[in-house]
Amino acid sequence: MKRVYLEYIILLVLLLIAAAFRFYGLAWDGGYLFHPDERKILLVASELRLPSKALEFFSTDSPLNPKFFAYGSFPIYLLKLLSVFAPTPALAAPWREDFIGMALLGRALSALFDLGTIALTFLLARRLYDATTGLLAAACLALTVLHIQLAHFYAVDTLLTMLVVATMYFAARFAQTRARHDMLAMSVAFGLAMATKVSALPLVVPIVVAVLRRERESGRQGAQEKILLVSPSPRLRNWLNQLWSARATFARILAVALVAFIVSQPYALLDPIRYLGQVGTESLVARGWLDYPYTRQYADTLPYVYPIVQSSVWGMGLPLGIFAWLGSALFVWRWWRAHEWRDGFILSWALVYLLIVGGQYAKHLRYLLPLLPFLFVMAASAFKVHGSRFAVSRFTPHASRLTYYVLRIAYSVILVTTFVYALAFVSIYSREHPWLTISRWMYANIPARATIAIEHWDDVLPVPMRLGEMARAPGDYTLLTLPMYDADDATKLATMVNTLHDAEYIVLATQRLSAPITRLAARYPMSSRYYRALFAGQLGFELVASASTHITLAGIVIVDDRFDGLAPPRVSASDARVWNWGRADESFTVYDHPLPLVFKKTRALSRDELRARLSP
């Protein structure tokens, strides 16, 4: 009993540490709501209203219809329902106070969802393996930078991950206890996960695994149809018979899940054309079958290799990343040899989900969030079991103890380095957002009515803000737009030449366009030449200002190569030790620590000169 108390005390400490990282700096953007997905969810939620008439609820024009299904409706309705608890912040941002308050509430909810994921991961690992495995997996989650970052946004990732782990936990309980309330909890969690994001659909696989386990444990034999008996494989025939005998259980699970789904996302049924159209479009974009600019960053990236490397280096930090992926590989090898049910149950989600998201065209780092808790469970289990068995079976007791202490030291090193990396990462939330910093510089140094060239498919800088008694806005300047993602043709060349000729400044809010376009030189030969010439000072513009909040700790600055061969600006701190960890996924940098650049015209080139430098 004392050991159980100790386990939960340790879990509580881990949750407190995790909460400190996740709740720190929730107003990281000063209330400007720079995350576009979060902003869209907030806008949709703020417009929801109760229908004036009961029958209006069933209309596709109902004020309760979000008409936005790129994500599920459950997180939108949940935020709207809880918005009565939103704070009223005093932030000088160009949004209403109640809207900013709803954003801060959403971010607090996102942090709470992630804490729920940590607790559920511990409970799942404790049930299937032991408390030590659960605590180690929970510790890894508590310190994982990707979880910390996404807990600072109200998107759907942390809620989805919590519901995925909840479904797996109750499915494991149902397989072992066969209790009706566990089946009910599993079904509801699955339905809510589907109403959060359709990428939760592969949860069907572990649910089937859990039900089949229940059937084997209960020893029930279902009716055998003739079609099931013609199978040449006894194992396949037995498996089909188990599926048939569990048909009533499957029906109940699907019925409850469907009710939970419809209650939390009713307009998937009431507005099916819009729902299926938007979900289908998102699916096609993710697989690269529809060409959208915001996914061109993933051109020529290797399936599986890219997300594994990105999550290891940036999402977790290399020590933890190596531990997670190497341990998971050992876990798969162990399952392949022993075929233990509990290992197969974990893999029925982790492996299937990885095969889907790791192989698709769009490989946003956040897509891996529902996988990370299971990577840590697998790694903690694999290294613990493999290390002890290897020592016991092949060495003397002295060598066994040595292996035990080596593993303890390795765990300590991994957790300490991950803790340090997490501290360095959250330092970005202690400083002003770069877009606010660069906007202040622009208003102070660029005269009103100056002509500024900006890029389409990116945020407009400067942002509106109040400086002293004066309200400033982008309208103080003449803004011209560079259509850099348009096809390189004569029309685009003429637009670029005229824009560069007339502009006095060029602003790159992020590297959303410059980095992928430079890599896609075959598709964008003229645009690639433009960026290279701009950075080399060959277009008459010189870099005069930049703003950054790099990941920093104790005089060490961690930067990423987001320029793909272009010469980036130097880190401003001359005495800082700079570590370049290579290219980071765009979605990891552009929301909370982008790198805006301002170029000033120092030498006017004629249109003919500009055309000559951009043309082949």
PDB file of C-alpha atoms in Angstrom, residues 288-543:
ATOM      1  CA  GLY A 288      -0.440  15.406 -51.676  1.00  0.00           C
ATOM      2  CA  TRP A 289      -3.202  14.673 -54.164  1.00  0.00           C
ATOM      3  CA  LEU A 290      -4.299  18.322 -53.996  1.00  0.00           C
ATOM      4  CA  ASP A 291      -1.522  20.869 -54.382  1.00  0.00           C
ATOM      5  CA  TYR A 292      -1.821  23.619 -51.771  1.00  0.00           C
ATOM      6  CA  PRO A 293       0.971  26.120 -51.067  1.00  0.00           C
ATOM      7  CA  TYR A 294       1.166  25.435 -47.339  1.00  0.00           C
ATOM      8  CA  THR A 295       2.163  21.804 -47.923  1.00  0.00           C
ATOM      9  CA  ARG A 296       4.842  22.410 -50.579  1.00  0.00           C
ATOM     10  CA  GLN A 297       7.432  22.514 -47.812  1.00  0.00           C
ATOM     11  CA  TYR A 298       7.202  18.705 -47.783  1.00  0.00           C
ATOM     12  CA  ALA A 299       8.230  18.205 -51.400  1.00  0.00           C
ATOM     13  CA  ASP A 300      11.031  15.629 -51.634  1.00  0.00           C
ATOM     14  CA  THR A 301      10.934  14.804 -47.915  1.00  0.00           C
ATOM     15  CA  LEU A 302      11.362  11.115 -47.148  1.00  0.00           C
ATOM     16  CA  PRO A 303       8.353   9.229 -45.783  1.00  0.00           C
ATOM     17  CA  TYR A 304       8.871   8.036 -42.193  1.00  0.00           C
ATOM     18  CA  VAL A 305      12.470   9.304 -42.122  1.00  0.00           C
ATOM     19  CA  TYR A 306      11.443  12.974 -42.070  1.00  0.00           C
ATOM     20  CA  PRO A 307       8.952  12.735 -39.160  1.00  0.00           C
ATOM     21  CA  ILE A 308      11.275  10.458 -37.175  1.00  0.00           C
ATOM     22  CA  VAL A 309      14.212  12.852 -37.552  1.00  0.00           C
ATOM     23  CA  GLN A 310      12.136  15.976 -36.918  1.00  0.00           C
ATOM     24  CA  SER A 311      10.474  14.559 -33.824  1.00  0.00           C
ATOM     25  CA  SER A 312      13.788  13.270 -32.486  1.00  0.00           C
ATOM     26  CA  VAL A 313      15.739  16.507 -32.937  1.00  0.00           C
ATOM     27  CA  TRP A 314      13.116  19.194 -32.344  1.00  0.00           C
ATOM     28  CA  GLY A 315      10.014  17.570 -30.881  1.00  0.00           C
ATOM     29  CA  MET A 316      11.829  15.676 -28.118  1.00  0.00           C
ATOM     30  CA  GLY A 317      15.539  16.505 -28.251  1.00  0.00           C
ATOM     31  CA  LEU A 318      18.030  13.901 -29.411  1.00  0.00           C
ATOM     32  CA  PRO A 319      18.617  11.925 -26.181  1.00  0.00           C
ATOM     33  CA  LEU A 320      14.902  11.427 -25.642  1.00  0.00           C
ATOM     34  CA  GLY A 321      14.251  10.983 -29.361  1.00  0.00           C
ATOM     35  CA  ILE A 322      16.824   8.207 -29.648  1.00  0.00           C
ATOM     36  CA  PHE A 323      15.419   6.560 -26.522  1.00  0.00           C
ATOM     37  CA  ALA A 324      11.844   6.700 -27.860  1.00  0.00           C
ATOM     38  CA  TRP A 325      12.449   5.433 -31.388  1.00  0.00           C
ATOM     39  CA  LEU A 326      15.176   2.901 -30.581  1.00  0.00           C
ATOM     40  CA  GLY A 327      13.177   1.572 -27.653  1.00  0.00           C
ATOM     41  CA  SER A 328      10.085   1.286 -29.853  1.00  0.00           C
ATOM     42  CA  ALA A 329      12.097  -0.694 -32.419  1.00  0.00           C
ATOM     43  CA  LEU A 330      13.206  -3.092 -29.664  1.00  0.00           C
ATOM     44  CA  PHE A 331       9.597  -3.314 -28.539  1.00  0.00           C
ATOM     45  CA  VAL A 332       8.491  -4.371 -32.044  1.00  0.00           C
ATOM     46  CA  TRP A 333      11.276  -6.966 -32.158  1.00  0.00           C
ATOM     47  CA  ARG A 334      10.166  -8.318 -28.786  1.00  0.00           C
ATOM     48  CA  TRP A 335       6.572  -8.594 -29.948  1.00  0.00           C
ATOM     49  CA  TRP A 336       7.680 -10.317 -33.149  1.00  0.00           C
ATOM     50  CA  ARG A 337       9.434 -13.000 -31.094  1.00  0.00           C
ATOM     51  CA  ALA A 338       6.952 -13.474 -28.256  1.00  0.00           C
ATOM     52  CA  HIS A 339       3.588 -12.224 -29.630  1.00  0.00           C
ATOM     53  CA  GLU A 340       2.407 -11.055 -26.223  1.00  0.00           C
ATOM     54  CA  TRP A 341      -1.114  -9.670 -26.271  1.00  0.00           C
ATOM     55  CA  ARG A 342      -0.302  -6.469 -24.413  1.00  0.00           C
ATOM     56  CA  ASP A 343       2.528  -5.615 -26.827  1.00  0.00           C
ATOM     57  CA  GLY A 344       0.332  -6.346 -29.823  1.00  0.00           C
ATOM     58  CA  PHE A 345      -2.420  -4.198 -28.345  1.00  0.00           C
ATOM     59  CA  ILE A 346      -0.118  -1.154 -28.085  1.00  0.00           C
ATOM     60  CA  LEU A 347       1.208  -1.767 -31.597  1.00  0.00           C
ATOM     61  CA  SER A 348      -2.291  -2.087 -33.016  1.00  0.00           C
ATOM     62  CA  TRP A 349      -2.551   1.686 -32.583  1.00  0.00           C
ATOM     63  CA  ALA A 350       1.052   2.883 -32.703  1.00  0.00           C
ATOM     64  CA  LEU A 351       2.164   0.951 -35.768  1.00  0.00           C
ATOM     65  CA  VAL A 352      -1.016   1.487 -37.769  1.00  0.00           C
ATOM     66  CA  TYR A 353      -1.077   5.213 -36.994  1.00  0.00           C
ATOM     67  CA  LEU A 354       2.617   5.634 -37.854  1.00  0.00           C
ATOM     68  CA  LEU A 355       2.175   3.792 -41.145  1.00  0.00           C
ATOM     69  CA  ILE A 356      -0.608   6.234 -42.067  1.00  0.00           C
ATOM     70  CA  VAL A 357       0.749   9.621 -40.968  1.00  0.00           C
ATOM     71  CA  GLY A 358       4.432   8.884 -41.546  1.00  0.00           C
ATOM     72  CA  GLY A 359       3.851   7.889 -45.141  1.00  0.00           C
ATOM     73  CA  GLN A 360       1.603  10.734 -46.256  1.00  0.00           C
ATOM     74  CA  TYR A 361       2.822  13.813 -48.108  1.00  0.00           C
ATOM     75  CA  ALA A 362       2.071  16.415 -45.412  1.00  0.00           C
ATOM     76  CA  LYS A 363       4.188  15.601 -42.362  1.00  0.00           C
ATOM     77  CA  HIS A 364       3.395  18.355 -39.881  1.00  0.00           C
ATOM     78  CA  LEU A 365       5.197  17.620 -36.648  1.00  0.00           C
ATOM     79  CA  ARG A 366       1.977  17.938 -34.651  1.00  0.00           C
ATOM     80  CA  TYR A 367       0.566  14.891 -36.454  1.00  0.00           C
ATOM     81  CA  LEU A 368       2.852  12.724 -34.310  1.00  0.00           C
ATOM     82  CA  LEU A 369       1.406  13.914 -31.001  1.00  0.00           C
ATOM     83  CA  PRO A 370      -1.103  11.005 -30.652  1.00  0.00           C
ATOM     84  CA  LEU A 371       1.817   8.627 -31.183  1.00  0.00           C
ATOM     85  CA  LEU A 372       4.334   9.967 -28.644  1.00  0.00           C
ATOM     86  CA  PRO A 373       2.700   8.598 -25.448  1.00  0.00           C
ATOM     87  CA  PHE A 374       2.864   5.102 -26.923  1.00  0.00           C
ATOM     88  CA  LEU A 375       6.448   5.526 -28.071  1.00  0.00           C
ATOM     89  CA  PHE A 376       7.400   6.304 -24.484  1.00  0.00           C
ATOM     90  CA  VAL A 377       5.436   3.352 -23.116  1.00  0.00           C
ATOM     91  CA  MET A 378       7.082   1.033 -25.636  1.00  0.00           C
ATOM     92  CA  ALA A 379      10.579   2.398 -25.015  1.00  0.00           C
ATOM     93  CA  ALA A 380      10.218   2.297 -21.225  1.00  0.00           C
ATOM     94  CA  SER A 381       8.958  -1.274 -21.376  1.00  0.00           C
ATOM     95  CA  ALA A 382      11.500  -2.472 -23.952  1.00  0.00           C
ATOM     96  CA  PHE A 383      14.599  -1.072 -22.311  1.00  0.00           C
ATOM     97  CA  LYS A 384      13.514  -2.156 -18.866  1.00  0.00           C
ATOM     98  CA  VAL A 385      12.718  -5.737 -19.886  1.00  0.00           C
ATOM     99  CA  HIS A 386      15.476  -6.190 -22.425  1.00  0.00           C
ATOM    100  CA  GLY A 387      18.108  -4.746 -20.154  1.00  0.00           C
ATOM    101  CA  SER A 388      17.250  -6.977 -17.221  1.00  0.00           C
ATOM    102  CA  ARG A 389      16.781 -10.164 -19.260  1.00  0.00           C
ATOM    103  CA  PHE A 390      19.996  -9.616 -21.170  1.00  0.00           C
ATOM    104  CA  ALA A 391      21.929  -9.191 -17.938  1.00  0.00           C
ATOM    105  CA  VAL A 392      20.324 -12.142 -16.147  1.00  0.00           C
ATOM    106  CA  SER A 393      20.590 -14.631 -18.990  1.00  0.00           C
ATOM    107  CA  ARG A 394      24.092 -13.890 -20.248  1.00  0.00           C
ATOM    108  CA  PHE A 395      26.095 -12.533 -17.341  1.00  0.00           C
ATOM    109  CA  THR A 396      26.864 -13.105 -13.698  1.00  0.00           C
ATOM    110  CA  PRO A 397      24.797 -11.477 -10.950  1.00  0.00           C
ATOM    111  CA  HIS A 398      27.495  -8.793 -10.701  1.00  0.00           C
ATOM    112  CA  ALA A 399      27.115  -7.974 -14.397  1.00  0.00           C
ATOM    113  CA  SER A 400      23.338  -7.970 -13.969  1.00  0.00           C
ATOM    114  CA  ARG A 401      23.616  -5.345 -11.235  1.00  0.00           C
ATOM    115  CA  LEU A 402      25.997  -3.337 -13.429  1.00  0.00           C
ATOM    116  CA  THR A 403      23.476  -3.342 -16.278  1.00  0.00           C
ATOM    117  CA  TYR A 404      20.785  -2.231 -13.857  1.00  0.00           C
ATOM    118  CA  TYR A 405      22.855   0.758 -12.713  1.00  0.00           C
ATOM    119  CA  VAL A 406      23.829   1.624 -16.286  1.00  0.00           C
ATOM    120  CA  LEU A 407      20.157   1.775 -17.213  1.00  0.00           C
ATOM    121  CA  ARG A 408      19.429   3.951 -14.186  1.00  0.00           C
ATOM    122  CA  ILE A 409      22.195   6.350 -15.181  1.00  0.00           C
ATOM    123  CA  ALA A 410      20.984   6.382 -18.797  1.00  0.00           C
ATOM    124  CA  TYR A 411      17.431   7.209 -17.702  1.00  0.00           C
ATOM    125  CA  SER A 412      18.747  10.021 -15.500  1.00  0.00           C
ATOM    126  CA  VAL A 413      20.832  11.507 -18.300  1.00  0.00           C
ATOM    127  CA  ILE A 414      17.914  11.359 -20.738  1.00  0.00           C
ATOM    128  CA  LEU A 415      15.480  13.009 -18.331  1.00  0.00           C
ATOM    129  CA  VAL A 416      17.940  15.695 -17.175  1.00  0.00           C
ATOM    130  CA  THR A 417      18.910  16.680 -20.725  1.00  0.00           C
ATOM    131  CA  THR A 418      15.262  16.709 -21.765  1.00  0.00           C
ATOM    132  CA  PHE A 419      14.429  18.900 -18.772  1.00  0.00           C
ATOM    133  CA  VAL A 420      17.172  21.343 -19.793  1.00  0.00           C
ATOM    134  CA  TYR A 421      15.911  21.408 -23.378  1.00  0.00           C
ATOM    135  CA  ALA A 422      12.374  22.071 -22.119  1.00  0.00           C
ATOM    136  CA  LEU A 423      13.671  24.969 -19.997  1.00  0.00           C
ATOM    137  CA  ALA A 424      15.468  26.389 -23.011  1.00  0.00           C
ATOM    138  CA  PHE A 425      12.365  26.058 -25.172  1.00  0.00           C
ATOM    139  CA  VAL A 426       9.921  27.771 -22.806  1.00  0.00           C
ATOM    140  CA  SER A 427      12.303  30.741 -22.668  1.00  0.00           C
ATOM    141  CA  ILE A 428      10.719  31.859 -25.953  1.00  0.00           C
ATOM    142  CA  TYR A 429       7.520  32.544 -24.001  1.00  0.00           C
ATOM    143  CA  SER A 430       9.331  34.918 -21.650  1.00  0.00           C
ATOM    144  CA  ARG A 431      10.108  37.378 -24.467  1.00  0.00           C
ATOM    145  CA  GLU A 432       7.987  39.486 -26.778  1.00  0.00           C
ATOM    146  CA  HIS A 433       6.801  37.759 -29.927  1.00  0.00           C
ATOM    147  CA  PRO A 434       9.090  38.592 -32.895  1.00  0.00           C
ATOM    148  CA  TRP A 435       6.238  40.029 -34.975  1.00  0.00           C
ATOM    149  CA  LEU A 436       5.489  42.546 -32.222  1.00  0.00           C
ATOM    150  CA  THR A 437       9.166  43.450 -31.903  1.00  0.00           C
ATOM    151  CA  ILE A 438       9.645  43.938 -35.645  1.00  0.00           C
ATOM    152  CA  SER A 439       6.385  45.907 -35.889  1.00  0.00           C
ATOM    153  CA  ARG A 440       7.619  48.353 -33.252  1.00  0.00           C
ATOM    154  CA  TRP A 441      10.848  48.739 -35.206  1.00  0.00           C
ATOM    155  CA  MET A 442       8.978  49.338 -38.453  1.00  0.00           C
ATOM    156  CA  TYR A 443       6.719  52.017 -36.993  1.00  0.00           C
ATOM    157  CA  ALA A 444       9.731  53.728 -35.405  1.00  0.00           C
ATOM    158  CA  ASN A 445      12.043  53.549 -38.435  1.00  0.00           C
ATOM    159  CA  ILE A 446       9.906  53.409 -41.567  1.00  0.00           C
ATOM    160  CA  PRO A 447       8.157  56.692 -42.358  1.00  0.00           C
ATOM    161  CA  ALA A 448       4.426  56.717 -42.890  1.00  0.00           C
ATOM    162  CA  ARG A 449       3.206  56.281 -46.472  1.00  0.00           C
ATOM    163  CA  ALA A 450       6.376  54.381 -47.404  1.00  0.00           C
ATOM    164  CA  THR A 451       5.858  51.552 -49.880  1.00  0.00           C
ATOM    165  CA  ILE A 452       6.348  48.056 -48.411  1.00  0.00           C
ATOM    166  CA  ALA A 453       6.299  44.791 -50.351  1.00  0.00           C
ATOM    167  CA  ILE A 454       4.853  41.813 -48.471  1.00  0.00           C
ATOM    168  CA  GLU A 455       4.239  38.199 -49.494  1.00  0.00           C
ATOM    169  CA  HIS A 456       0.912  36.502 -50.085  1.00  0.00           C
ATOM    170  CA  TRP A 457       0.118  33.342 -48.081  1.00  0.00           C
ATOM    171  CA  ASP A 458       1.760  34.902 -45.027  1.00  0.00           C
ATOM    172  CA  ASP A 459       0.831  37.292 -42.229  1.00  0.00           C
ATOM    173  CA  VAL A 460       0.913  41.036 -42.870  1.00  0.00           C
ATOM    174  CA  LEU A 461       3.546  43.049 -41.018  1.00  0.00           C
ATOM    175  CA  PRO A 462       3.521  45.427 -39.264  1.00  0.00           C
ATOM    176  CA  VAL A 463       0.613  44.430 -37.033  1.00  0.00           C
ATOM    177  CA  PRO A 464      -1.771  47.058 -35.614  1.00  0.00           C
ATOM    178  CA  MET A 465      -0.658  48.375 -32.244  1.00  0.00           C
ATOM    179  CA  ARG A 466      -0.833  51.391 -29.996  1.00  0.00           C
ATOM    180  CA  LEU A 467       2.411  53.257 -29.419  1.00  0.00           C
ATOM    181  CA  GLY A 468       1.932  55.769 -26.634  1.00  0.00           C
ATOM    182  CA  GLU A 469      -1.160  57.774 -27.489  1.00  0.00           C
ATOM    183  CA  MET A 470      -1.002  56.927 -31.182  1.00  0.00           C
ATOM    184  CA  ALA A 471      -2.709  53.967 -32.873  1.00  0.00           C
ATOM    185  CA  ARG A 472      -0.655  52.561 -35.733  1.00  0.00           C
ATOM    186  CA  ALA A 473      -1.779  50.124 -38.399  1.00  0.00           C
ATOM    187  CA  PRO A 474      -0.581  48.576 -41.680  1.00  0.00           C
ATOM    188  CA  GLY A 475      -2.769  51.125 -43.454  1.00  0.00           C
ATOM    189  CA  ASP A 476      -0.201  53.763 -42.536  1.00  0.00           C
ATOM    190  CA  TYR A 477       1.861  52.344 -45.407  1.00  0.00           C
ATOM    191  CA  THR A 478       1.338  51.514 -49.046  1.00  0.00           C
ATOM    192  CA  LEU A 479       1.393  47.711 -49.194  1.00  0.00           C
ATOM    193  CA  LEU A 480       2.239  45.794 -52.358  1.00  0.00           C
ATOM    194  CA  THR A 481       1.910  42.018 -52.561  1.00  0.00           C
ATOM    195  CA  LEU A 482       4.459  39.655 -54.097  1.00  0.00           C
ATOM    196  CA  PRO A 483       2.591  36.572 -55.441  1.00  0.00           C
ATOM    197  CA  MET A 484       5.520  34.206 -54.878  1.00  0.00           C
ATOM    198  CA  TYR A 485       3.541  30.953 -54.957  1.00  0.00           C
ATOM    199  CA  ASP A 486       2.008  31.758 -58.346  1.00  0.00           C
ATOM    200  CA  ALA A 487       3.473  29.955 -61.341  1.00  0.00           C
ATOM    201  CA  ASP A 488       6.651  31.491 -62.720  1.00  0.00           C
ATOM    202  CA  ASP A 489       5.419  33.073 -65.937  1.00  0.00           C
ATOM    203  CA  ALA A 490       5.584  36.362 -67.786  1.00  0.00           C
ATOM    204  CA  THR A 491       2.713  37.866 -65.785  1.00  0.00           C
ATOM    205  CA  LYS A 492       4.383  37.075 -62.478  1.00  0.00           C
ATOM    206  CA  LEU A 493       7.710  38.426 -63.750  1.00  0.00           C
ATOM    207  CA  ALA A 494       6.086  41.716 -64.679  1.00  0.00           C
ATOM    208  CA  THR A 495       4.362  41.941 -61.287  1.00  0.00           C
ATOM    209  CA  MET A 496       7.589  41.260 -59.430  1.00  0.00           C
ATOM    210  CA  VAL A 497       9.593  43.747 -61.471  1.00  0.00           C
ATOM    211  CA  ASN A 498       7.032  46.516 -60.941  1.00  0.00           C
ATOM    212  CA  THR A 499       6.692  45.717 -57.221  1.00  0.00           C
ATOM    213  CA  LEU A 500      10.453  45.661 -56.606  1.00  0.00           C
ATOM    214  CA  HIS A 501      10.868  48.862 -58.591  1.00  0.00           C
ATOM    215  CA  ASP A 502       8.229  50.717 -56.563  1.00  0.00           C
ATOM    216  CA  ALA A 503       8.900  49.239 -53.119  1.00  0.00           C
ATOM    217  CA  GLU A 504      11.103  50.956 -50.577  1.00  0.00           C
ATOM    218  CA  TYR A 505      11.088  47.984 -48.191  1.00  0.00           C
ATOM    219  CA  ILE A 506      10.529  44.240 -48.437  1.00  0.00           C
ATOM    220  CA  VAL A 507       9.184  42.324 -45.439  1.00  0.00           C
ATOM    221  CA  LEU A 508       9.396  38.554 -44.987  1.00  0.00           C
ATOM    222  CA  ALA A 509       7.199  37.693 -42.002  1.00  0.00           C
ATOM    223  CA  THR A 510       8.509  34.113 -41.954  1.00  0.00           C
ATOM    224  CA  GLN A 511      10.335  31.665 -44.186  1.00  0.00           C
ATOM    225  CA  ARG A 512       7.054  30.020 -45.201  1.00  0.00           C
ATOM    226  CA  LEU A 513       7.699  30.989 -48.813  1.00  0.00           C
ATOM    227  CA  SER A 514      11.429  31.549 -49.190  1.00  0.00           C
ATOM    228  CA  ALA A 515      12.506  28.157 -47.813  1.00  0.00           C
ATOM    229  CA  PRO A 516      10.265  25.803 -49.844  1.00  0.00           C
ATOM    230  CA  ILE A 517      10.437  27.910 -53.021  1.00  0.00           C
ATOM    231  CA  THR A 518      14.236  27.914 -52.916  1.00  0.00           C
ATOM    232  CA  ARG A 519      14.215  24.122 -52.569  1.00  0.00           C
ATOM    233  CA  LEU A 520      11.781  23.826 -55.483  1.00  0.00           C
ATOM    234  CA  ALA A 521      14.106  25.547 -57.940  1.00  0.00           C
ATOM    235  CA  ALA A 522      12.923  23.391 -60.867  1.00  0.00           C
ATOM    236  CA  ARG A 523       9.318  24.487 -60.300  1.00  0.00           C
ATOM    237  CA  TYR A 524      10.168  28.079 -59.331  1.00  0.00           C
ATOM    238  CA  PRO A 525      13.360  29.015 -61.224  1.00  0.00           C
ATOM    239  CA  MET A 526      12.621  32.746 -61.291  1.00  0.00           C
ATOM    240  CA  SER A 527      11.391  32.903 -57.692  1.00  0.00           C
ATOM    241  CA  SER A 528      14.413  30.932 -56.482  1.00  0.00           C
ATOM    242  CA  ARG A 529      16.692  33.421 -58.237  1.00  0.00           C
ATOM    243  CA  TYR A 530      14.748  36.258 -56.614  1.00  0.00           C
ATOM    244  CA  TYR A 531      15.329  35.014 -53.067  1.00  0.00           C
ATOM    245  CA  ARG A 532      18.994  34.253 -53.679  1.00  0.00           C
ATOM    246  CA  ALA A 533      19.549  37.645 -55.247  1.00  0.00           C
ATOM    247  CA  LEU A 534      17.633  39.371 -52.434  1.00  0.00           C
ATOM    248  CA  PHE A 535      19.723  37.746 -49.712  1.00  0.00           C
ATOM    249  CA  ALA A 536      22.915  38.436 -51.646  1.00  0.00           C
ATOM    250  CA  GLY A 537      22.069  42.153 -51.925  1.00  0.00           C
ATOM    251  CA  GLN A 538      21.854  42.015 -55.732  1.00  0.00           C
ATOM    252  CA  LEU A 539      18.406  43.609 -56.041  1.00  0.00           C
ATOM    253  CA  GLY A 540      19.314  46.900 -54.382  1.00  0.00           C
ATOM    254  CA  PHE A 541      17.891  45.874 -50.974  1.00  0.00           C
ATOM    255  CA  GLU A 542      19.871  45.257 -47.788  1.00  0.00           C
ATOM    256  CA  LEU A 543      18.772  43.489 -44.608  1.00  0.00           C
TER     257      LEU A 543
END
